[in-house]
PDB file of C-alpha atoms in Angstrom:
ATOM      1  CA  UNK S   1      34.229 -26.101  59.184  1.00  0.00           C
ATOM      2  CA  UNK S   2      37.948 -25.752  58.461  1.00  0.00           C
ATOM      3  CA  UNK S   3      38.937 -26.842  54.925  1.00  0.00           C
ATOM      4  CA  UNK S   4      42.383 -28.258  54.192  1.00  0.00           C
ATOM      5  CA  UNK S   5      43.722 -29.260  50.802  1.00  0.00           C
ATOM      6  CA  UNK S   6      46.114 -32.139  51.380  1.00  0.00           C
ATOM      7  CA  UNK S   7      48.721 -32.940  48.701  1.00  0.00           C
ATOM      8  CA  UNK S   8      50.198 -36.424  48.962  1.00  0.00           C
ATOM      9  CA  UNK S   9      52.336 -38.734  46.853  1.00  0.00           C
ATOM     10  CA  UNK S  10      51.786 -42.023  48.689  1.00  0.00           C
ATOM     11  CA  UNK S  11      49.069 -43.515  50.923  1.00  0.00           C
ATOM     12  CA  UNK S  12      48.658 -41.935  54.331  1.00  0.00           C
ATOM     13  CA  UNK S  13      49.958 -43.982  57.240  1.00  0.00           C
ATOM     14  CA  UNK S  14      48.038 -44.153  60.509  1.00  0.00           C
ATOM     15  CA  UNK S  15      50.594 -41.718  62.006  1.00  0.00           C
ATOM     16  CA  UNK S  16      49.997 -39.267  59.142  1.00  0.00           C
ATOM     17  CA  UNK S  17      46.223 -39.517  59.577  1.00  0.00           C
ATOM     18  CA  UNK S  18      46.484 -38.958  63.325  1.00  0.00           C
ATOM     19  CA  UNK S  19      48.708 -35.952  62.765  1.00  0.00           C
ATOM     20  CA  UNK S  20      46.657 -34.138  60.114  1.00  0.00           C
ATOM     21  CA  UNK S  21      43.326 -34.844  61.797  1.00  0.00           C
ATOM     22  CA  UNK S  22      44.499 -33.379  65.116  1.00  0.00           C
ATOM     23  CA  UNK S  23      46.192 -30.230  63.783  1.00  0.00           C
ATOM     24  CA  UNK S  24      43.123 -28.128  64.599  1.00  0.00           C
ATOM     25  CA  UNK S  25      42.139 -29.686  67.895  1.00  0.00           C
ATOM     26  CA  UNK S  26      38.460 -30.519  68.131  1.00  0.00           C
ATOM     27  CA  UNK S  27      37.414 -28.249  65.266  1.00  0.00           C
ATOM     28  CA  UNK S  28      35.773 -30.149  62.418  1.00  0.00           C
ATOM     29  CA  UNK S  29      37.957 -30.421  59.314  1.00  0.00           C
ATOM     30  CA  UNK S  30      37.103 -31.164  55.728  1.00  0.00           C
ATOM     31  CA  UNK S  31      39.902 -32.545  53.540  1.00  0.00           C
ATOM     32  CA  UNK S  32      40.290 -32.351  49.784  1.00  0.00           C
ATOM     33  CA  UNK S  33      43.108 -34.772  48.942  1.00  0.00           C
ATOM     34  CA  UNK S  34      45.184 -34.417  45.793  1.00  0.00           C
ATOM     35  CA  UNK S  35      47.476 -37.315  44.949  1.00  0.00           C
ATOM     36  CA  UNK S  36      49.962 -37.439  42.119  1.00  0.00           C
ATOM     37  CA  UNK S  37      50.831 -40.968  40.979  1.00  0.00           C
ATOM     38  CA  UNK S  38      54.410 -41.709  41.957  1.00  0.00           C
ATOM     39  CA  UNK S  39      55.515 -42.489  38.417  1.00  0.00           C
ATOM     40  CA  UNK S  40      54.871 -38.865  37.425  1.00  0.00           C
ATOM     41  CA  UNK S  41      57.784 -37.451  39.384  1.00  0.00           C
ATOM     42  CA  UNK S  42      61.294 -37.390  37.996  1.00  0.00           C
ATOM     43  CA  UNK S  43      62.889 -40.825  38.433  1.00  0.00           C
ATOM     44  CA  UNK S  44      66.430 -39.417  38.743  1.00  0.00           C
ATOM     45  CA  UNK S  45      65.454 -37.004  41.531  1.00  0.00           C
ATOM     46  CA  UNK S  46      63.723 -39.824  43.408  1.00  0.00           C
ATOM     47  CA  UNK S  47      66.844 -41.988  43.127  1.00  0.00           C
ATOM     48  CA  UNK S  48      69.070 -39.147  44.395  1.00  0.00           C
ATOM     49  CA  UNK S  49      66.720 -38.650  47.360  1.00  0.00           C
ATOM     50  CA  UNK S  50      66.846 -42.382  48.115  1.00  0.00           C
ATOM     51  CA  UNK S  51      70.653 -42.352  48.060  1.00  0.00           C
ATOM     52  CA  UNK S  52      70.757 -39.236  50.268  1.00  0.00           C
ATOM     53  CA  UNK S  53      68.520 -41.006  52.790  1.00  0.00           C
ATOM     54  CA  UNK S  54      70.755 -44.100  52.709  1.00  0.00           C
ATOM     55  CA  UNK S  55      68.057 -46.177  51.040  1.00  0.00           C
ATOM     56  CA  UNK S  56      70.233 -47.696  48.323  1.00  0.00           C
ATOM     57  CA  UNK S  57      67.887 -50.634  47.588  1.00  0.00           C
ATOM     58  CA  UNK S  58      65.063 -48.143  46.969  1.00  0.00           C
ATOM     59  CA  UNK S  59      67.248 -46.197  44.532  1.00  0.00           C
ATOM     60  CA  UNK S  60      67.970 -49.378  42.595  1.00  0.00           C
ATOM     61  CA  UNK S  61      64.240 -50.194  42.372  1.00  0.00           C
ATOM     62  CA  UNK S  62      63.277 -46.763  40.968  1.00  0.00           C
ATOM     63  CA  UNK S  63      63.376 -48.193  37.436  1.00  0.00           C
ATOM     64  CA  UNK S  64      60.672 -50.685  38.458  1.00  0.00           C
ATOM     65  CA  UNK S  65      58.172 -47.981  39.477  1.00  0.00           C
ATOM     66  CA  UNK S  66      55.107 -48.002  37.236  1.00  0.00           C
ATOM     67  CA  UNK S  67      54.706 -44.960  35.036  1.00  0.00           C
ATOM     68  CA  UNK S  68      52.014 -43.531  32.800  1.00  0.00           C
ATOM     69  CA  UNK S  69      48.740 -45.433  32.825  1.00  0.00           C
ATOM     70  CA  UNK S  70      50.333 -48.303  34.775  1.00  0.00           C
ATOM     71  CA  UNK S  71      50.775 -45.940  37.744  1.00  0.00           C
ATOM     72  CA  UNK S  72      47.079 -45.048  37.923  1.00  0.00           C
ATOM     73  CA  UNK S  73      45.555 -48.187  39.542  1.00  0.00           C
ATOM     74  CA  UNK S  74      48.011 -48.231  42.491  1.00  0.00           C
ATOM     75  CA  UNK S  75      47.535 -44.486  42.946  1.00  0.00           C
ATOM     76  CA  UNK S  76      43.737 -44.837  42.920  1.00  0.00           C
ATOM     77  CA  UNK S  77      43.981 -47.544  45.593  1.00  0.00           C
ATOM     78  CA  UNK S  78      46.319 -45.371  47.671  1.00  0.00           C
ATOM     79  CA  UNK S  79      43.971 -42.411  47.387  1.00  0.00           C
ATOM     80  CA  UNK S  80      40.921 -44.480  48.394  1.00  0.00           C
ATOM     81  CA  UNK S  81      42.849 -45.927  51.345  1.00  0.00           C
ATOM     82  CA  UNK S  82      43.828 -42.420  52.465  1.00  0.00           C
ATOM     83  CA  UNK S  83      40.293 -41.037  52.112  1.00  0.00           C
ATOM     84  CA  UNK S  84      38.849 -43.956  54.078  1.00  0.00           C
ATOM     85  CA  UNK S  85      41.409 -43.454  56.854  1.00  0.00           C
ATOM     86  CA  UNK S  86      40.582 -39.743  57.117  1.00  0.00           C
ATOM     87  CA  UNK S  87      36.843 -40.475  57.212  1.00  0.00           C
ATOM     88  CA  UNK S  88      37.356 -43.126  59.874  1.00  0.00           C
ATOM     89  CA  UNK S  89      38.948 -40.444  62.060  1.00  0.00           C
ATOM     90  CA  UNK S  90      35.830 -38.315  61.672  1.00  0.00           C
ATOM     91  CA  UNK S  91      36.922 -35.968  58.923  1.00  0.00           C
ATOM     92  CA  UNK S  92      35.079 -35.265  55.720  1.00  0.00           C
ATOM     93  CA  UNK S  93      37.306 -36.295  52.844  1.00  0.00           C
ATOM     94  CA  UNK S  94      37.102 -36.263  49.073  1.00  0.00           C
ATOM     95  CA  UNK S  95      39.917 -36.361  46.583  1.00  0.00           C
ATOM     96  CA  UNK S  96      41.259 -37.012  43.152  1.00  0.00           C
ATOM     97  CA  UNK S  97      44.393 -37.971  41.277  1.00  0.00           C
ATOM     98  CA  UNK S  98      46.448 -35.235  39.685  1.00  0.00           C
ATOM     99  CA  UNK S  99      47.980 -36.288  36.424  1.00  0.00           C
ATOM    100  CA  UNK S 100      49.313 -33.016  35.027  1.00  0.00           C
ATOM    101  CA  UNK S 101      50.465 -29.740  36.557  1.00  0.00           C
ATOM    102  CA  UNK S 102      49.854 -30.455  40.263  1.00  0.00           C
ATOM    103  CA  UNK S 103      50.323 -26.843  41.351  1.00  0.00           C
ATOM    104  CA  UNK S 104      47.821 -25.539  38.799  1.00  0.00           C
ATOM    105  CA  UNK S 105      45.316 -28.108  40.052  1.00  0.00           C
ATOM    106  CA  UNK S 106      46.129 -27.177  43.654  1.00  0.00           C
ATOM    107  CA  UNK S 107      45.420 -23.510  42.996  1.00  0.00           C
ATOM    108  CA  UNK S 108      42.126 -24.346  41.274  1.00  0.00           C
ATOM    109  CA  UNK S 109      41.007 -26.599  44.153  1.00  0.00           C
ATOM    110  CA  UNK S 110      41.926 -23.967  46.755  1.00  0.00           C
ATOM    111  CA  UNK S 111      39.805 -21.424  44.885  1.00  0.00           C
ATOM    112  CA  UNK S 112      36.892 -23.816  44.238  1.00  0.00           C
ATOM    113  CA  UNK S 113      36.684 -25.064  47.827  1.00  0.00           C
ATOM    114  CA  UNK S 114      37.534 -21.813  49.606  1.00  0.00           C
ATOM    115  CA  UNK S 115      40.260 -23.752  51.436  1.00  0.00           C
ATOM    116  CA  UNK S 116      41.766 -22.298  54.587  1.00  0.00           C
ATOM    117  CA  UNK S 117      45.158 -23.969  54.159  1.00  0.00           C
ATOM    118  CA  UNK S 118      47.251 -26.365  52.121  1.00  0.00           C
ATOM    119  CA  UNK S 119      49.122 -29.248  53.728  1.00  0.00           C
ATOM    120  CA  UNK S 120      51.876 -30.818  51.634  1.00  0.00           C
ATOM    121  CA  UNK S 121      52.701 -34.249  53.047  1.00  0.00           C
ATOM    122  CA  UNK S 122      55.604 -35.890  51.213  1.00  0.00           C
ATOM    123  CA  UNK S 123      58.829 -37.754  51.710  1.00  0.00           C
ATOM    124  CA  UNK S 124      61.911 -35.545  51.861  1.00  0.00           C
ATOM    125  CA  UNK S 125      63.063 -34.381  48.426  1.00  0.00           C
ATOM    126  CA  UNK S 126      66.489 -32.951  49.123  1.00  0.00           C
ATOM    127  CA  UNK S 127      67.410 -31.716  45.659  1.00  0.00           C
ATOM    128  CA  UNK S 128      64.058 -30.028  45.044  1.00  0.00           C
ATOM    129  CA  UNK S 129      63.951 -28.560  48.558  1.00  0.00           C
ATOM    130  CA  UNK S 130      67.477 -27.178  48.266  1.00  0.00           C
ATOM    131  CA  UNK S 131      66.478 -25.255  45.144  1.00  0.00           C
ATOM    132  CA  UNK S 132      62.994 -24.431  46.514  1.00  0.00           C
ATOM    133  CA  UNK S 133      61.384 -26.382  43.665  1.00  0.00           C
ATOM    134  CA  UNK S 134      59.370 -28.708  45.930  1.00  0.00           C
ATOM    135  CA  UNK S 135      55.564 -28.520  46.032  1.00  0.00           C
ATOM    136  CA  UNK S 136      55.372 -26.579  49.290  1.00  0.00           C
ATOM    137  CA  UNK S 137      57.903 -23.912  48.314  1.00  0.00           C
ATOM    138  CA  UNK S 138      56.271 -23.352  44.938  1.00  0.00           C
ATOM    139  CA  UNK S 139      52.722 -23.455  46.347  1.00  0.00           C
ATOM    140  CA  UNK S 140      53.483 -20.681  48.829  1.00  0.00           C
ATOM    141  CA  UNK S 141      53.821 -18.288  45.889  1.00  0.00           C
ATOM    142  CA  UNK S 142      50.761 -19.542  44.063  1.00  0.00           C
ATOM    143  CA  UNK S 143      47.757 -20.407  46.232  1.00  0.00           C
ATOM    144  CA  UNK S 144      47.134 -17.410  48.501  1.00  0.00           C
ATOM    145  CA  UNK S 145      46.555 -19.430  51.694  1.00  0.00           C
ATOM    146  CA  UNK S 146      49.007 -20.742  54.314  1.00  0.00           C
ATOM    147  CA  UNK S 147      51.010 -23.782  53.199  1.00  0.00           C
ATOM    148  CA  UNK S 148      52.225 -26.267  55.796  1.00  0.00           C
ATOM    149  CA  UNK S 149      54.901 -28.754  54.801  1.00  0.00           C
ATOM    150  CA  UNK S 150      55.036 -32.068  56.669  1.00  0.00           C
ATOM    151  CA  UNK S 151      57.140 -35.155  56.116  1.00  0.00           C
ATOM    152  CA  UNK S 152      55.233 -38.391  55.594  1.00  0.00           C
ATOM    153  CA  UNK S 153      55.837 -41.315  57.932  1.00  0.00           C
ATOM    154  CA  UNK S 154      56.583 -44.943  57.145  1.00  0.00           C
ATOM    155  CA  UNK S 155      54.837 -47.787  58.924  1.00  0.00           C
TER     156      UNK S 155
END
């Protein structure tokens, strides 16, 4: 069985699920999903990304995003939704929230599971990507397995 560690920051859409579950054709895939609650990322960088994407109303609402312990319940629901969607498509899926140091946790999970690859599925983060400070760029130097970067879809 092929093992993929999937890093996400929001619930998977049906398009995302279809995409990641068909990457390896008919081969069975096991997913270990790591999700960082949205409030943990830098609010200013998120607002800049929203402006760059022309999503001005989203940039204005960044201050309303829950942070700290308030961000955990929505993130837990998003993770459970994503795991259920992956399982419904026939994949094995387990996961957990990542509260601190997502790349350290990613490396540990890759080693513990013997993962074959890492898939980073996020919205575009222009500032971080420009400076190669996004999850995928940093993970490529840390985890020792191939890292695939995909952009999440909206429904």
